[in-house]
Coordinates of C-alpha atoms in Angstrom, one line a residue:
X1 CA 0.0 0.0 0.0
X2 CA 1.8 3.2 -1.3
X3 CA 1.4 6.4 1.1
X4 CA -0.6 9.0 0.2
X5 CA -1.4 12.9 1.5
X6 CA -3.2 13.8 4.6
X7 CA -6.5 14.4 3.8
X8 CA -6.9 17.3 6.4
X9 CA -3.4 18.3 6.8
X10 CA -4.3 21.8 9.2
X11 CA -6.4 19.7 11.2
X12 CA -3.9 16.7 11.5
X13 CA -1.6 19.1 13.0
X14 CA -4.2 21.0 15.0
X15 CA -4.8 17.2 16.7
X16 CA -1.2 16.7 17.0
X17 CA -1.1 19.5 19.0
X18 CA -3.6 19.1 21.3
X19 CA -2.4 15.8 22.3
X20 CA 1.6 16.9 22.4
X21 CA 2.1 16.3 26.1
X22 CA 4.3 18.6 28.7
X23 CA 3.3 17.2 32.0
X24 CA 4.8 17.2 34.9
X25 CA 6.4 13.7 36.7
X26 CA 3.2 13.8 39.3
X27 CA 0.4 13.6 36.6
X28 CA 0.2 10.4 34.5
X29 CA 1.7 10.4 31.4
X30 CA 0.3 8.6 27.7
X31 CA -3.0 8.7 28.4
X32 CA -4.7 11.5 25.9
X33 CA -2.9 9.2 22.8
X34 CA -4.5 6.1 24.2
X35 CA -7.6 8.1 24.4
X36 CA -7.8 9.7 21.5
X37 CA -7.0 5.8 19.9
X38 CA -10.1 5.1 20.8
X39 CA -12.2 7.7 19.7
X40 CA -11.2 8.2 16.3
X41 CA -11.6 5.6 13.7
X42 CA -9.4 4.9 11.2
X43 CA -10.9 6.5 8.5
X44 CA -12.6 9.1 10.5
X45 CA -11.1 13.2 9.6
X46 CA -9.1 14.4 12.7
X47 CA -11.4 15.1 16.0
X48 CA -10.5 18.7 15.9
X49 CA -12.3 19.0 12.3
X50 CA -15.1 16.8 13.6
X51 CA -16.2 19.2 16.3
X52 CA -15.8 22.4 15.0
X53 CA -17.6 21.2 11.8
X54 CA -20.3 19.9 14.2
X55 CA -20.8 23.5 15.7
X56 CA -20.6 25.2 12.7
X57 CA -23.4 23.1 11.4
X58 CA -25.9 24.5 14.0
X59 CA -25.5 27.9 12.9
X60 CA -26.9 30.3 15.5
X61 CA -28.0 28.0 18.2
X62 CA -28.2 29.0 21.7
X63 CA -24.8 27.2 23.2
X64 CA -24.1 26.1 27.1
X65 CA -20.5 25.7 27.9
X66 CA -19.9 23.7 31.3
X67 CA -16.8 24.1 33.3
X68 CA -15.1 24.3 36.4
X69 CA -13.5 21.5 39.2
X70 CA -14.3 22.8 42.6
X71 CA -12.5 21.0 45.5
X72 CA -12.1 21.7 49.3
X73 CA -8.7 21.0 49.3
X74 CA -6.8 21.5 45.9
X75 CA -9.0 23.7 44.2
X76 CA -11.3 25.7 47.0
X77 CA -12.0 28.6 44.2
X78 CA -11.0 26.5 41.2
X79 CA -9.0 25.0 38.7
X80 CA -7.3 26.7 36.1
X81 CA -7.6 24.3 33.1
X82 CA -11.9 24.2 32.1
X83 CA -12.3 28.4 32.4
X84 CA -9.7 29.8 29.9
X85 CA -10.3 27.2 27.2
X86 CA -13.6 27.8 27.8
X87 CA -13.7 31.7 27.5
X88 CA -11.4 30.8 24.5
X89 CA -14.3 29.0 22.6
X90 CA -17.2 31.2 23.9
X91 CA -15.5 34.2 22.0
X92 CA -14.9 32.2 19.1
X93 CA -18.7 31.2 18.9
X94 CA -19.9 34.7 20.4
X95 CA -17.5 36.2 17.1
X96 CA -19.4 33.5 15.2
X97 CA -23.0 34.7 16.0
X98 CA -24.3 32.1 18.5
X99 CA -25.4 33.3 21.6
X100 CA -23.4 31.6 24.3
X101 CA -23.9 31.0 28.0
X102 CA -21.3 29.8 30.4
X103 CA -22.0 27.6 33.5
X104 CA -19.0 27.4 36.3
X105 CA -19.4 26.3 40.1
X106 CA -20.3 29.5 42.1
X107 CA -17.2 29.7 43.7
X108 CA -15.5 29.8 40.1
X109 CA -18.1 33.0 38.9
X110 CA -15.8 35.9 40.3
X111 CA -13.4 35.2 38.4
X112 CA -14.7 34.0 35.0
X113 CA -16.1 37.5 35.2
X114 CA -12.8 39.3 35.9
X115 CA -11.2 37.2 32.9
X116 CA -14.2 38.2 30.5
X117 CA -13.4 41.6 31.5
X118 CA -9.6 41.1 29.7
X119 CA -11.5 39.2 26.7
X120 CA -11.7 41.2 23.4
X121 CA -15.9 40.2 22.9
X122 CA -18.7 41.2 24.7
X123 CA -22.3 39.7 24.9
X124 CA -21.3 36.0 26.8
X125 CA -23.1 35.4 29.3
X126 CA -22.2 33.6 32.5
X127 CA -24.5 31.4 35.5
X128 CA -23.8 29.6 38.4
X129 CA -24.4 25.9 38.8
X130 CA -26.6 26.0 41.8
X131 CA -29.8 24.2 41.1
X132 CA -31.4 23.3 43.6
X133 CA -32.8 20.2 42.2
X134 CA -31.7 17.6 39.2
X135 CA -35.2 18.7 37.4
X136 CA -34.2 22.5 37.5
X137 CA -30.4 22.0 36.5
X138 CA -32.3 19.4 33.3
X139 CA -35.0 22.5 32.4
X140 CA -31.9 25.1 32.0
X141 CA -30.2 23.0 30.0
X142 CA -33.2 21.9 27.4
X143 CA -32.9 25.4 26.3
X144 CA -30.3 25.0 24.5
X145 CA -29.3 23.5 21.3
X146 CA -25.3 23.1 21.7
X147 CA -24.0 21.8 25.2
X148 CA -20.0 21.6 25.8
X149 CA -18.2 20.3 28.4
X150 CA -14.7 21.3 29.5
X151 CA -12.8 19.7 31.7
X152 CA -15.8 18.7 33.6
X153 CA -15.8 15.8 36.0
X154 CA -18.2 13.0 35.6
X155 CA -20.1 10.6 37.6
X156 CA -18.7 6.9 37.2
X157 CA -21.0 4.4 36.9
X158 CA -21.4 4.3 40.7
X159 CA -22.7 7.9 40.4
X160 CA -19.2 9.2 41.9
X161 CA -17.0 11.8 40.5
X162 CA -13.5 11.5 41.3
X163 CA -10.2 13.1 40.7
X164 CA -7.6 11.6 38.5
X165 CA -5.7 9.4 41.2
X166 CA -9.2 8.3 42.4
X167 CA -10.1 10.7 45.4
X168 CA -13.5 11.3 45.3
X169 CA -14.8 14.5 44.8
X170 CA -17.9 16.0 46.9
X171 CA -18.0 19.5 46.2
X172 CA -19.2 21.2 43.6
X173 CA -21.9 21.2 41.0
X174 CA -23.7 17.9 41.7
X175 CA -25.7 18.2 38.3
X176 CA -23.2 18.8 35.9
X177 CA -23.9 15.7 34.7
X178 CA -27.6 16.2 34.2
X179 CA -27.2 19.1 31.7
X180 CA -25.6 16.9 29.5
X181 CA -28.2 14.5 29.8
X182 CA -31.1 16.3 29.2
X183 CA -29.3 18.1 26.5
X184 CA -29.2 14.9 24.7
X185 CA -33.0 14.0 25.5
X186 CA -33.8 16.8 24.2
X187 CA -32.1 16.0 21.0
X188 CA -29.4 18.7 21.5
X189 CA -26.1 18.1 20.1
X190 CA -23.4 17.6 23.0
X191 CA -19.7 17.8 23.2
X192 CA -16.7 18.0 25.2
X193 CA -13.3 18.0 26.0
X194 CA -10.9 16.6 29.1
X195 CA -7.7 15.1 29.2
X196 CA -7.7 12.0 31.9
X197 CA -10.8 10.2 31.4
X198 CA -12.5 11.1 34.1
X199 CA -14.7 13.8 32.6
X200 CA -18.0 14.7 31.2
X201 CA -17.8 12.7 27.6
X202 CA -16.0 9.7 28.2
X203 CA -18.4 8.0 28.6
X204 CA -18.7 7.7 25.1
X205 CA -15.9 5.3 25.4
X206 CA -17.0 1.7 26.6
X207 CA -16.0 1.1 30.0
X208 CA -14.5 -2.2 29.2
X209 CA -11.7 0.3 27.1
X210 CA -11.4 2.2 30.7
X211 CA -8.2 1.0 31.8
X212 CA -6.4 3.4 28.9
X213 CA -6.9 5.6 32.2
X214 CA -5.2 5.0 35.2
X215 CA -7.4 3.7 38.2
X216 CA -9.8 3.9 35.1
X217 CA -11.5 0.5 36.2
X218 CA -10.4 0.6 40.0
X219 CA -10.7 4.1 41.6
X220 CA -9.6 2.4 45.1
X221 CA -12.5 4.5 47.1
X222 CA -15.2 2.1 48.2
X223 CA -17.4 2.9 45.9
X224 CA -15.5 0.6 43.4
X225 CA -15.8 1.4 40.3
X226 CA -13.2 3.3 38.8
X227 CA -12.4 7.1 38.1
X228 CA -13.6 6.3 34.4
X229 CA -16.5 8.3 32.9
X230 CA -19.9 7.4 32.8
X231 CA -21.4 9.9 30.5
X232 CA -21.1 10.4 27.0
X233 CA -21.1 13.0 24.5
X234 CA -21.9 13.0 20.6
X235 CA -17.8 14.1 20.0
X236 CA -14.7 14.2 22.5
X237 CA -11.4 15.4 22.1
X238 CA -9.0 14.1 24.2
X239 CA -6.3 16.7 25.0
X240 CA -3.3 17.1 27.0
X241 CA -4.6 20.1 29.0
X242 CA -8.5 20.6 28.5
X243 CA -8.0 24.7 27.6
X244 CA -5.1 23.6 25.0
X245 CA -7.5 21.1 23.5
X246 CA -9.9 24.4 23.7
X247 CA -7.7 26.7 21.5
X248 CA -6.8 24.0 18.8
X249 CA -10.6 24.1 18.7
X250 CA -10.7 27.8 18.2
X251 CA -8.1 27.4 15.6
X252 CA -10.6 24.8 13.5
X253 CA -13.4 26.9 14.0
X254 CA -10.9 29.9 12.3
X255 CA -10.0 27.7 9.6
X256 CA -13.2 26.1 8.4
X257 CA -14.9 29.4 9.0
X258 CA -12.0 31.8 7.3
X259 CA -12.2 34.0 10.4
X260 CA -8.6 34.6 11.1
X261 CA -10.2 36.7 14.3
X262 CA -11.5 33.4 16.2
X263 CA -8.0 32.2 17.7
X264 CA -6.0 33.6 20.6
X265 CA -2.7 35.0 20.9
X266 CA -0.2 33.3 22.8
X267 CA -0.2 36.7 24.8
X268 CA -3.3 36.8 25.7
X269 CA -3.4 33.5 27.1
X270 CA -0.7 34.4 29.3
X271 CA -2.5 37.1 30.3
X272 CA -5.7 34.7 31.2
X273 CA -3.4 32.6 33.0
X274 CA -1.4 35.5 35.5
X275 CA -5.2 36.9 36.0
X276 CA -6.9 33.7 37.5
X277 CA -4.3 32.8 39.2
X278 CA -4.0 36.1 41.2
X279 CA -8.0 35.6 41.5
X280 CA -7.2 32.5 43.1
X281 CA -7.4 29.4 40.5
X282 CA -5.1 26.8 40.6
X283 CA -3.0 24.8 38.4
X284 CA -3.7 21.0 38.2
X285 CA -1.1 18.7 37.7
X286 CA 1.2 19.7 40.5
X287 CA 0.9 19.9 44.5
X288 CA 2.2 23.7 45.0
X289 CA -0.7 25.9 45.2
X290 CA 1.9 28.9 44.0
X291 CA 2.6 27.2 41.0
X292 CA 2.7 29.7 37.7
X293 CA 0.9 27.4 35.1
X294 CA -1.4 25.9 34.1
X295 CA -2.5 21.7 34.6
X296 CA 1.4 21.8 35.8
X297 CA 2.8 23.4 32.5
X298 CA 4.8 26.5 33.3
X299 CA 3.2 30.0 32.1
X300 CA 5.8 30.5 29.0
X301 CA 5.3 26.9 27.5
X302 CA 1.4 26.9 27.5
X303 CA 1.4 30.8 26.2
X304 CA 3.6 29.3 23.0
X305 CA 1.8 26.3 22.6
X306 CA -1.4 29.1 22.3
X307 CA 0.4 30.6 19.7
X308 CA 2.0 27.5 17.7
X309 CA -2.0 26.5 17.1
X310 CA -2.7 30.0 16.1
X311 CA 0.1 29.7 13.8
X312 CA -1.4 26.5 12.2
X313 CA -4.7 28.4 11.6
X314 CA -3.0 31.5 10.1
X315 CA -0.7 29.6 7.8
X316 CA -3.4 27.8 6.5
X317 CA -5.6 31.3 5.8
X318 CA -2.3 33.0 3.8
X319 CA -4.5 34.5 0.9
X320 CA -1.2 34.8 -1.5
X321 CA 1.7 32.7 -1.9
X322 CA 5.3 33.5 -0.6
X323 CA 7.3 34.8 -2.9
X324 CA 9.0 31.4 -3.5
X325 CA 5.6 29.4 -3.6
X326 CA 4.7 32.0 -7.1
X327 CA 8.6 30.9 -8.3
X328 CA 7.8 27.0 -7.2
X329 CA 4.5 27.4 -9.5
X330 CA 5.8 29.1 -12.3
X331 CA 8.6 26.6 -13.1
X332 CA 6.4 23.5 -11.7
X333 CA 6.7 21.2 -15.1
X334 CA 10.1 22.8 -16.6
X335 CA 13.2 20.7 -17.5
X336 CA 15.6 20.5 -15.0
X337 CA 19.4 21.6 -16.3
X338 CA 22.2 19.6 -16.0
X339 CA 25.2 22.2 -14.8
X340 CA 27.4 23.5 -17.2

């Protein structure tokens, strides 16, 4: 079988990216490839183009993003990784015309709102996950016709959410879950994007696949039955930091679209980063509640991943050719010369 091209050769590279992994010796390592392994067929085009051709396809629908990991201990006012990639794709879509609603845990609000305030759009609106019941948090979300989940812990199927090394996890929205649900009842389309396996979307990966996840199958809490998802969305990416995943995203959406506008800058995720973490965020991935990054990833190296993506997008929108592309053309075909 002879090679041949890459079909979707800006999108192969905006997957590649996503899934290029920088973390840090305490989080576990190869597990966004084995992930990803699973939820792309063979002949399938690369995730990336899958879901932003899925939300450009619902032009103008009203969109809910869910977000945010709230926990006593690690994250009492957040996690960094879930808000910025999700402000990232909000703008994108708000840019786009679709009106867009974000949902964070309450304690998370404050500071979404200080970091829309730094955001180049205006118009996206933000809520706090505090239903008081399971029907309330499933009415809000029937109202809308796109539902994403970022970084967005799941229930197993014990109905327990848990962080990656299998600590269960008490606090925070109890319903995420349920909007995605009733999203899908209600014949919404539903997506999402995490990084470990233990997130809203997973589930769309059979459990018997699971232990491509560590403690995947076997959480070790009593409950028994692994960290791995239980709930599934239409399409996942699998990425190796949930908000990276989130601006390769951005990046498709610019491509497919032609709206060299829709991606960030490198800077300005830099600038997203610094600002939640003086609100009070806190990087995953690492046990220093100080730390300067984001899911364990030092400032610098996420802020130029950011902009290598939005490199990919803007290469592939160059309206004219380099002056050596019109040369390449304009001898393509003619007789090479033997030297004199």
């Amino acid at each position: 079988m002879h090679p041949t091209p890459e079909r979707f050769p800006e999108f192969e590279s905006l997957d590649r990216l996503a899934l290029a992994e920088m973390r840090p010796p305490a989080s576990p390592a190869g597990v966004v490839g084995a992930l990803y392994g699973l939820l792309r067929a063979p002949d399938d085009p690369p995730l990336t183009y899958q879901l932003a051709q899925a939300m450009l396809s619902a032009p103008g629908s009203r969109v809910l993003i869910v977000t945010g990991l709230v926990d006593a201990h690690r994250f009492p006012n957040g996690e960094i990784d879930g808000p910025l990639g999700s402000i990232a794709l909000a703008r994108a879509l708000t840019l786009l015309g679709y009106p867009v609603t974000i949902l964070a845990d309450a304690e998370i609000l404050p500071t979404l709102r200080a970091l829309l305030e730094i955001t180049p759009v205006e118009g996206i609106a933000v809520r706090a996950g505090d239903f008081a019941t399971a029907e309330q948090a499933r009415g809000f979300a029937r109202q809308f016709g796109l539902v994403v989940a970022i970084e967005k812990l799941s229930r197993n199927s014990k109905g327990v959410r848990h962080l990656v090394w299998g600590t269960p996890c008490e606090t925070g929205d109890p319903y995420a879950d349920d909007y995605i649900l009733a999203a899908t009842e209600a014949g919404a389309m539903t997506l999402a994007v995490g990084d470990n396996g233990n997130e809203i979307g997973f589930g769309k990966i059979p459990f018997s696949s699971a232990s491509a996840a560590p403690r995947g199958q076997s959480c070790g809490c009593p409950c028994g039955g692994g960290i791995f998802a239980a709930t599934p969305c239409d399409l996942v990416l699998p990425a190796s930091v949930s908000n990276i995943g989130c601006y390769a995203l951005t990046a498709a959406l610019a491509v497919l679209s032609g709206r060299t506008d829709l991606t960030v800058s490198g800077d300005q995720v830099r600038r997203w980063i610094e600002l939640g973490l003086r609100a009070g965020l806190r990087s995953g991935g690492v046990d220093d509640p100080d730390f300067a990054g984001d899911d364990g990833i030092p400032t610098r190296y996420v802020a130029a991943h950011a902009e290598l993506i939005s490199g990919v997008s803007a290469q592939y929108q160059l309206k004219t050719p380099a002056s050596g592309a019109d040369a390449a053309v304009e001898t393509a075909g003619t007789p090479c010369r033997e030297p004199q």
